[in-house]
Amino acid sequence: MTMKKTLALTLLLFNATIQAQSKIPADFFKNPLAVDLVLSGTFGELRSNHFHSGMDIKTQQREGLQVLAAGDGYVSRINIQHYGYGKALYIQHPNGYTTVYGHLQKFSPAIEAYIKKQQYAKETYEIELFPKADELKVSASELVAMSGNTGGSGGPHLHFEIRDGQQRPMNPNLFGIEIKDTQAPTVNSLWVYPLGENAHVNGSGERQRVKLTPLKDGSFKAESINACGEIAFGVNTTDKLDGAPNNNGIYQIDTNLNGDNIFQLNFDRFSFSETRHLNQLIDYEYFSNNKSRITRLYVQPNNPLSVYKNVVDQGTINIQDSLTYLYNITILDFAGNERVIRVPIKGQQPTNTITKKTKETDYLVKANEAFSVEENGIDVYIPKGSLYEDTFLDISFTGDTIHFHEDNIPIHSNITIGFDVSEYSEESKEKMFIARLGYRGRPSYSTTYKKENRFTTGVRTFGDYTLASDVKPPSISPVNFKDGQWISSNENIKVRITDDLTGIKSYRATVNGKFILMEYEYKNNTLTHDFSDAILTETENKLKLIVIDNVGNSNTYEATFFRK
């Protein structure tokens, strides 16, 4: 087949997939759990640096519930990692969609055997596999896994996603996955933002909270505000579903001015490539100081988020002197429950205005230009586009430490911090690393790249960074056995491993010189080997476990146990 024909066929198949997905199938996917679905997390929910890409389904506060294929298809990807989704399964469906099942405890016998074979062949727990279409076929409602708490899960639950043909996560509610919800969203606070040099609200150029009065019909009336110039609003809002106390994300926010729609935020679909731009959707400075998120009801410059719809003038309002305006906000959940806020605005030019305070420093970093600075053997390089807007940064150098602004503005892409370590001995450099200083100056490991006399790290959080040293090896201790013990009744062996400074980088376990698989659960610092792997067949078993931290300190634990 010629290249031109191949390209034409590829485009034809792509267009067919897009056309097939233009109408969302509302009756193809089944519930992935054989229980009533109650959620602890909703699609599009605002999380740290990302939107939640699926629904978190409660598993009755326990592990081991049967996870079922949401539709016919085949297992197209398996990803097992210490963090993130933990044990995750991906099923490709004939209609072009992919379903994802995360934080699993274990897989169905056939899938588990397939994975274990590859893990032992590669001698690794963390693994990513892409089975062929004919290797692991599944039918709708077939058992594919057991629910768990692996990876970055805060408790037992099933993370469930539906992705389109471009691997963009979509709201599972669109596909007929129904969740009972009779409660309207909650409005926690409303904020107004004067934008531009001459804008003001109630005589001030600073962000202000707007007083809200609840009305009998469930809506809110805001206090009348006096303003002039370009202004915009932000809201702190959450939603509760039936059967759960969790404060979840909302589905949609619409705003209109004097009856005309000017802004919509909608969580039907987004792409992973844009998700970090969530930090432009929220008021990041407020979040950094208060750990609470204000959703901006306007679009800031250089914000490419696709969750915005029907936006007029970026969602901002240009208030003219002596005119009156009515600004309405409608907050909706997927079930159609709504909460309305009405904001009367009066155009009025004040006699005295308190201007917005901007702290100027020696370092003005422009969003669309690269920036670098060096002092005391410490250098910083900020690539073009790492910041969302032009910003004055507070940067200072003291010895081996750099104060690199405060964590009150977001960083989009990695900024490089480098340290000259030529004055240190080779022996010292082996145990050194770059650390971010946290609470009370406690150092935490920042991935450090070492090249001769220069250490570098990539950062996406402002703060204090320094050189630190770690000479203490990881700690290893057995949990459910002792050296020389008979453990014939044990289903597994567990070992606790910890490292109090730079963290665990790698581990390797053997019994009688042969590799054994051990699953690492960082949340409780345990390594577990299941005897059901049927690798150990001898009575006397000599275990050797080597654990290495992130600067190369290692510890070795050896013990002998007996099994019939």
XYZ file of C-alpha atoms in Angstrom:
564
model
C 0.000 0.000 0.000
C 1.388 3.449 -0.929
C 2.045 6.111 1.684
C -0.725 8.281 0.163
C -3.264 5.433 0.439
C -2.145 4.645 3.962
C -2.616 8.287 4.981
C -6.031 8.405 3.318
C -7.127 5.241 5.154
C -5.864 6.643 8.471
C -7.810 9.871 7.963
C -10.912 7.901 6.992
C -10.741 5.783 10.158
C -10.091 8.887 12.287
C -13.063 10.716 10.787
C -15.259 7.653 11.274
C -14.273 7.547 14.956
C -15.030 11.260 15.387
C -18.408 10.884 13.678
C -19.250 7.854 15.817
C -18.442 9.866 18.929
C -20.365 12.990 17.879
C -23.430 11.340 19.368
C -22.626 10.153 22.847
C -24.004 6.650 23.541
C -26.176 6.867 26.639
C -26.916 3.156 26.945
C -23.638 1.391 26.100
C -21.731 1.574 29.389
C -22.776 -0.295 32.526
C -21.980 0.421 36.148
C -18.396 -0.651 36.949
C -19.429 -1.847 40.435
C -22.276 -4.164 41.408
C -23.479 -1.728 44.090
C -25.441 1.512 44.067
C -23.070 4.221 42.915
C -22.219 6.817 45.550
C -19.438 9.273 44.796
C -16.665 10.843 46.817
C -15.356 12.789 43.799
C -16.950 14.131 40.628
C -15.702 14.793 37.111
C -13.897 18.100 36.648
C -13.492 18.645 40.371
C -10.778 21.168 41.221
C -7.717 19.379 42.576
C -4.096 20.434 43.156
C -2.742 21.493 39.742
C -5.327 19.461 37.816
C -8.965 18.745 37.139
C -10.293 15.414 38.380
C -10.558 13.262 35.267
C -13.236 10.802 36.360
C -15.599 9.880 39.159
C -14.445 8.441 42.469
C -16.911 5.741 43.453
C -17.213 4.785 47.113
C -16.550 1.135 47.945
C -18.234 0.991 51.355
C -14.967 1.978 53.088
C -13.340 -1.316 52.191
C -11.310 -3.019 49.492
C -12.179 -6.090 47.465
C -15.441 -5.145 45.728
C -15.850 -6.647 42.281
C -14.904 -4.247 39.489
C -16.777 -5.001 36.266
C -16.023 -4.084 32.662
C -18.314 -1.192 31.725
C -18.752 -2.623 28.227
C -17.481 -5.139 25.663
C -13.895 -4.628 24.553
C -10.345 -5.634 25.337
C -7.695 -4.651 27.863
C -5.532 -2.189 25.925
C -3.247 -0.945 28.684
C -2.183 -1.922 32.195
C -0.198 0.527 34.291
C 1.120 -0.348 37.749
C 2.935 2.349 39.683
C 3.671 3.248 43.279
C 1.861 6.585 43.046
C -0.850 8.079 40.818
C -3.531 5.547 39.883
C -1.636 2.686 41.535
C -2.864 -0.446 39.793
C -4.843 0.740 36.769
C -6.637 -1.018 33.919
C -7.665 0.447 30.548
C -10.329 -1.162 28.350
C -10.740 -0.207 24.690
C -14.318 -0.448 23.418
C -15.529 -0.971 19.831
C -17.273 2.436 19.798
C -13.906 4.208 20.130
C -14.110 5.055 23.829
C -11.765 3.859 26.567
C -12.711 3.173 30.177
C -10.180 3.442 32.994
C -10.258 1.748 36.417
C -7.779 3.018 39.026
C -6.477 2.295 42.570
C -7.220 -1.424 42.149
C -6.287 -4.048 44.730
C -5.711 -6.831 42.212
C -6.913 -8.068 38.843
C -9.053 -10.965 37.665
C -7.136 -14.286 37.551
C -6.427 -14.183 33.793
C -5.284 -10.569 33.825
C -3.299 -11.075 37.048
C -1.451 -14.046 35.522
C -0.650 -12.002 32.397
C 0.793 -9.176 34.505
C 2.754 -11.359 36.908
C 4.431 -13.150 34.012
C 5.686 -9.812 32.684
C 6.688 -8.494 36.114
C 8.820 -11.534 36.819
C 10.313 -11.466 33.331
C 11.336 -7.830 33.766
C 11.983 -8.213 37.524
C 9.988 -5.117 38.449
C 6.779 -4.229 40.267
C 6.146 -0.986 38.405
C 5.259 -1.864 34.839
C 3.279 -0.584 31.867
C 1.858 -3.066 29.378
C -0.089 -2.744 26.113
C -1.786 -6.074 25.370
C -2.845 -6.806 21.811
C -6.527 -6.730 20.899
C -6.858 -10.522 20.943
C -4.990 -11.184 24.210
C -7.346 -10.021 26.966
C -10.872 -9.672 25.586
C -13.648 -8.806 28.046
C -17.429 -8.682 27.964
C -19.736 -6.121 29.544
C -20.130 -6.689 33.307
C -17.315 -9.263 33.344
C -15.112 -9.286 36.449
C -11.827 -7.542 35.617
C -10.442 -6.538 39.028
C -11.070 -5.975 42.718
C -11.345 -2.454 44.113
C -8.531 -1.207 46.284
C -6.545 1.704 47.683
C -3.295 1.592 45.695
C -1.322 4.582 44.447
C -2.220 8.127 45.451
C -5.594 7.160 46.873
C -6.708 8.777 50.119
C -8.927 5.818 50.998
C -10.577 2.778 49.374
C -12.512 3.709 46.232
C -12.677 3.083 42.491
C -11.495 5.818 40.164
C -13.510 5.432 36.942
C -13.012 7.314 33.673
C -14.421 7.368 30.172
C -12.102 8.801 27.489
C -12.859 9.677 23.893
C -10.882 8.576 20.825
C -8.266 11.265 21.513
C -7.857 10.065 25.103
C -9.599 13.142 26.477
C -11.527 12.392 29.681
C -15.275 12.941 29.449
C -17.958 13.283 32.092
C -19.293 9.744 32.735
C -22.717 11.229 33.511
C -23.053 12.029 29.813
C -23.078 8.279 29.094
C -26.015 7.451 31.325
C -23.987 6.609 34.447
C -26.542 7.994 36.871
C -25.811 9.273 40.364
C -28.652 10.244 42.682
C -28.509 13.961 43.425
C -31.402 16.021 44.775
C -29.301 18.763 46.391
C -28.506 22.134 44.862
C -24.906 23.400 44.872
C -23.589 25.295 47.876
C -22.389 28.885 47.579
C -19.651 29.582 50.103
C -18.545 33.051 49.024
C -18.636 35.578 46.175
C -15.749 37.840 45.198
C -15.321 40.801 42.887
C -12.095 41.761 41.093
C -11.281 45.251 39.799
C -9.191 44.743 36.642
C -6.900 47.315 35.086
C -5.317 50.445 36.499
C -8.442 52.621 36.645
C -10.981 50.022 37.777
C -12.423 50.114 41.264
C -15.122 48.515 43.399
C -16.465 50.540 46.320
C -13.494 52.876 45.948
C -10.829 50.149 46.030
C -8.684 48.431 43.433
C -8.311 45.304 45.598
C -10.211 42.015 45.459
C -13.234 42.119 47.773
C -15.718 39.697 49.232
C -19.342 40.469 48.423
C -21.974 40.035 51.107
C -24.738 37.575 50.147
C -28.280 37.333 51.508
C -30.092 33.982 51.094
C -33.684 34.246 49.814
C -36.622 31.924 50.413
C -36.447 30.431 46.923
C -32.884 29.231 47.544
C -31.220 31.962 45.527
C -28.920 34.688 46.823
C -29.019 38.447 46.480
C -25.693 40.235 46.688
C -25.280 43.604 48.272
C -25.303 46.377 45.682
C -21.792 47.371 44.694
C -20.509 50.641 43.310
C -17.928 50.219 40.588
C -16.315 51.755 37.559
C -14.058 50.335 34.847
C -13.422 46.689 34.040
C -14.434 44.261 36.775
C -15.065 40.513 37.089
C -16.298 38.008 39.641
C -15.236 34.769 41.287
C -17.171 32.254 43.368
C -16.317 29.576 45.896
C -18.852 26.825 45.352
C -19.215 23.081 45.904
C -21.878 20.440 45.441
C -23.118 17.566 47.596
C -24.620 14.373 46.182
C -27.130 12.118 47.908
C -25.709 9.496 50.260
C -22.360 11.173 50.895
C -21.080 14.150 52.913
C -18.296 15.027 50.453
C -17.971 18.525 49.031
C -17.733 17.829 45.315
C -17.157 19.909 42.225
C -19.909 21.606 40.256
C -20.877 20.806 36.665
C -21.544 24.190 35.094
C -21.585 27.930 35.835
C -23.360 30.451 33.610
C -23.227 34.219 33.966
C -25.253 36.910 32.241
C -25.290 40.690 32.255
C -28.622 42.453 31.875
C -30.036 39.243 30.409
C -27.221 38.556 27.931
C -24.996 35.497 28.430
C -21.330 36.445 28.778
C -19.602 33.362 30.233
C -19.987 29.631 30.750
C -17.801 27.103 32.516
C -18.738 23.530 31.608
C -17.215 20.184 32.623
C -18.211 17.825 29.814
C -14.678 17.159 28.565
C -11.093 18.422 28.764
C -7.626 17.253 27.732
C -4.743 16.245 29.964
C -2.468 18.687 28.136
C -4.477 21.643 29.442
C -5.344 20.469 32.940
C -2.565 22.367 34.764
C -4.117 25.593 33.483
C -6.599 25.042 36.300
C -4.240 27.382 38.172
C -5.467 30.175 35.898
C -9.096 29.259 36.483
C -8.723 29.663 40.234
C -7.402 32.559 42.289
C -4.083 30.855 43.058
C -2.899 33.482 45.522
C -6.070 33.125 47.587
C -5.783 29.328 47.459
C -2.151 29.442 48.583
C -3.033 31.539 51.626
C -6.412 30.040 52.542
C -6.493 26.488 51.055
C -9.839 27.301 49.501
C -10.499 27.775 45.780
C -12.214 30.744 44.181
C -13.295 29.947 40.620
C -12.726 32.963 38.398
C -15.785 33.707 36.259
C -13.659 35.297 33.580
C -10.800 34.240 31.306
C -7.328 35.561 32.027
C -4.868 36.278 29.166
C -2.994 33.273 27.723
C -5.539 30.844 29.184
C -6.295 28.064 26.639
C -8.786 26.039 28.703
C -11.453 24.341 26.602
C -13.942 24.238 29.503
C -14.997 27.810 28.692
C -18.017 28.320 26.436
C -20.018 31.309 25.152
C -17.516 33.839 26.461
C -18.058 37.519 25.643
C -15.301 40.049 26.431
C -13.482 37.359 28.427
C -16.428 37.305 30.849
C -15.492 40.716 32.260
C -17.804 43.718 32.671
C -16.988 47.294 31.702
C -18.906 49.474 34.157
C -19.760 52.987 33.000
C -20.371 55.876 35.356
C -24.049 56.523 36.233
C -25.353 53.315 34.628
C -26.890 50.330 36.450
C -26.374 46.646 35.764
C -27.729 43.300 36.914
C -25.216 40.446 36.893
C -26.564 36.917 37.428
C -24.626 33.750 38.224
C -26.265 30.331 37.811
C -24.447 27.338 39.312
C -25.628 23.888 38.225
C -24.902 20.262 39.026
C -25.374 17.540 36.404
C -28.820 16.602 37.750
C -30.035 20.139 36.992
C -30.185 21.412 40.563
C -29.223 25.065 40.503
C -28.263 27.970 42.686
C -28.640 31.568 41.465
C -26.810 34.689 42.650
C -28.068 38.137 41.611
C -25.641 41.037 41.835
C -26.867 44.630 41.366
C -24.104 46.988 40.186
C -24.151 50.781 40.050
C -21.657 52.707 37.945
C -20.098 55.363 40.116
C -16.781 57.165 39.900
C -15.370 57.656 43.425
C -13.731 60.813 44.688
C -10.928 58.852 46.355
C -9.637 55.458 45.200
C -7.428 52.967 47.004
C -5.238 51.553 44.245
C -4.182 47.943 44.064
C -0.794 47.389 45.662
C 1.935 45.870 43.510
C 5.209 44.952 45.194
C 8.023 45.810 42.810
C 11.376 44.025 43.056
C 14.632 43.944 41.097
C 13.374 40.979 39.075
C 10.547 41.529 36.605
C 9.878 38.265 34.758
C 7.830 38.521 31.578
C 5.597 35.592 30.709
C 6.589 35.549 27.034
C 10.338 35.919 27.566
C 12.994 33.668 29.078
C 14.710 34.924 32.237
C 17.898 34.011 34.086
C 19.781 35.199 37.165
C 22.895 33.968 38.966
C 24.496 34.792 42.306
C 26.493 32.981 45.004
C 27.021 30.031 42.671
C 23.255 29.536 42.336
C 21.561 30.082 38.984
C 17.921 30.210 37.917
C 16.531 29.781 34.417
C 12.857 30.496 33.742
C 11.811 29.398 30.230
C 9.347 31.392 28.187
C 5.805 30.465 29.201
C 6.654 29.147 32.665
C 4.619 31.978 34.206
C 1.139 32.983 33.101
C 1.652 36.723 33.409
C 4.396 39.313 33.887
C 5.431 39.164 37.542
C 7.847 40.804 39.941
C 9.673 38.006 41.773
C 11.263 38.259 45.202
C 14.619 36.488 44.822
C 17.530 36.568 47.275
C 20.646 34.471 47.909
C 22.183 33.505 51.253
C 25.062 31.025 51.251
C 23.826 27.773 49.672
C 20.192 28.859 49.855
C 17.988 30.744 47.434
C 14.752 32.404 48.486
C 12.792 31.975 45.267
C 9.662 34.033 45.833
C 6.627 32.742 47.773
C 4.239 30.025 46.648
C 1.478 32.523 45.853
C 1.683 32.472 42.060
C 1.529 29.330 39.907
C 4.328 27.886 37.785
C 3.195 26.143 34.601
C 6.338 24.425 33.306
C 9.612 23.514 34.984
C 11.995 26.218 36.129
C 15.620 25.115 36.515
C 17.635 25.927 39.641
C 21.343 25.076 39.527
C 24.028 24.948 42.228
C 27.789 25.139 41.796
C 29.229 22.373 44.006
C 32.862 22.589 42.913
C 34.014 23.478 46.433
C 32.751 20.173 47.852
C 34.688 16.916 47.871
C 33.606 14.030 45.661
C 32.674 12.041 48.758
C 30.460 14.857 50.040
C 28.762 15.380 46.682
C 27.694 11.746 46.579
C 25.379 12.312 49.556
C 24.235 15.836 48.680
C 20.979 16.833 47.028
C 18.845 19.880 46.309
C 16.064 20.333 48.828
C 13.006 22.536 49.154
C 12.678 23.898 52.668
C 9.250 23.300 54.147
C 7.641 23.791 57.548
C 10.193 24.926 60.129
C 12.912 24.633 57.514
C 12.633 20.884 57.071
C 14.317 19.837 53.793
C 12.442 17.666 51.317
C 14.093 15.991 48.351
C 13.783 17.695 44.973
C 14.806 15.440 42.088
C 18.487 16.243 41.676
C 20.523 15.845 38.513
C 24.272 15.672 39.088
C 26.854 16.564 36.457
C 30.427 17.034 37.646
C 30.428 20.302 39.613
C 26.828 21.347 38.981
C 23.591 20.078 40.496
C 20.242 21.047 38.957
C 16.601 20.501 39.727
C 13.347 21.342 37.964
C 10.739 23.088 40.127
C 7.084 23.987 39.678
C 6.600 25.527 43.105
C 8.139 28.720 44.442
C 9.877 28.637 47.830
C 13.282 28.268 49.465
C 15.784 25.820 47.952
C 19.136 24.758 49.323
C 21.840 22.110 49.279
C 21.423 19.362 51.867
C 23.081 16.065 52.728
C 21.743 12.626 53.559
C 24.137 10.071 55.031
C 21.575 7.856 56.747
C 20.527 4.648 54.921
C 16.911 3.478 54.727
C 15.432 1.497 57.609
C 14.221 -2.092 57.078
C 12.241 -4.209 59.528
C 10.078 -7.370 59.173
C 6.367 -7.048 59.946
C 4.842 -10.546 60.086
C 7.827 -12.881 60.495
C 11.176 -13.234 62.247
C 14.547 -14.602 61.249
C 14.578 -18.405 61.618
C 10.776 -18.658 61.968
C 8.411 -21.243 60.436
C 5.641 -19.323 58.624
C 3.757 -22.069 56.797
C 0.400 -20.499 57.647
C 1.346 -17.063 56.288
C -0.215 -15.910 53.027
C 2.587 -13.418 52.552
C 5.631 -11.769 54.038
C 5.637 -8.061 54.824
C 8.599 -5.777 55.404
C 8.502 -2.126 56.464
C 10.932 0.230 54.719
C 11.372 3.925 55.488
C 13.720 6.768 54.694
C 13.220 9.966 56.631
C 14.956 12.447 54.311
C 15.346 11.768 50.590
C 12.890 8.883 50.255
C 13.025 5.409 48.729
C 14.418 5.233 45.189
C 14.527 1.482 44.590
C 14.410 -1.941 46.203
C 15.138 -5.508 45.161
C 14.301 -8.742 46.927
C 15.568 -12.278 46.300
C 14.951 -15.600 47.988
C 17.664 -18.232 47.596
C 19.194 -15.939 44.985
C 16.021 -15.777 42.857
C 14.060 -12.551 42.274
C 10.730 -12.274 44.061
C 8.052 -9.677 43.404
C 7.307 -7.324 46.287
C 4.539 -4.739 46.071
C 5.398 -1.355 47.587
C 2.655 0.590 49.368
C 4.171 3.959 50.245
C 1.200 5.045 52.369
C 2.091 2.488 55.053
C 5.737 1.941 54.033
C 5.338 -1.785 53.392
C 6.686 -4.274 50.886
C 4.561 -7.400 50.433
C 5.304 -10.682 48.691
C 2.333 -13.004 48.152
C 3.115 -16.707 48.349
C 0.325 -17.254 45.809
C 2.890 -16.256 43.171
C 4.127 -19.875 43.625
C 7.739 -18.840 43.158
C 9.007 -20.259 46.445
C 9.028 -24.064 46.537
C 11.771 -24.870 49.016
C 11.449 -25.406 52.762
C 14.376 -23.199 53.761
C 14.208 -19.710 52.263
C 16.961 -17.126 52.543
C 15.568 -13.634 51.974
C 17.811 -10.790 50.893
C 16.358 -7.300 50.507
C 18.341 -4.277 49.327
C 16.785 -0.812 49.647
C 18.363 2.357 48.213
C 17.395 5.979 48.869
C 17.579 8.892 46.428
C 21.228 9.760 47.097
C 22.470 6.189 46.969
C 22.519 5.211 50.639
C 21.649 1.533 50.824
C 20.685 -0.977 53.460
C 20.511 -4.755 53.231
C 18.252 -6.992 55.275
C 18.771 -10.760 55.380
C 16.711 -13.403 57.120
C 15.851 -17.079 56.819
C 12.295 -18.394 57.085
C 10.853 -21.883 56.676
C 7.694 -23.095 54.933
C 6.171 -26.485 54.268
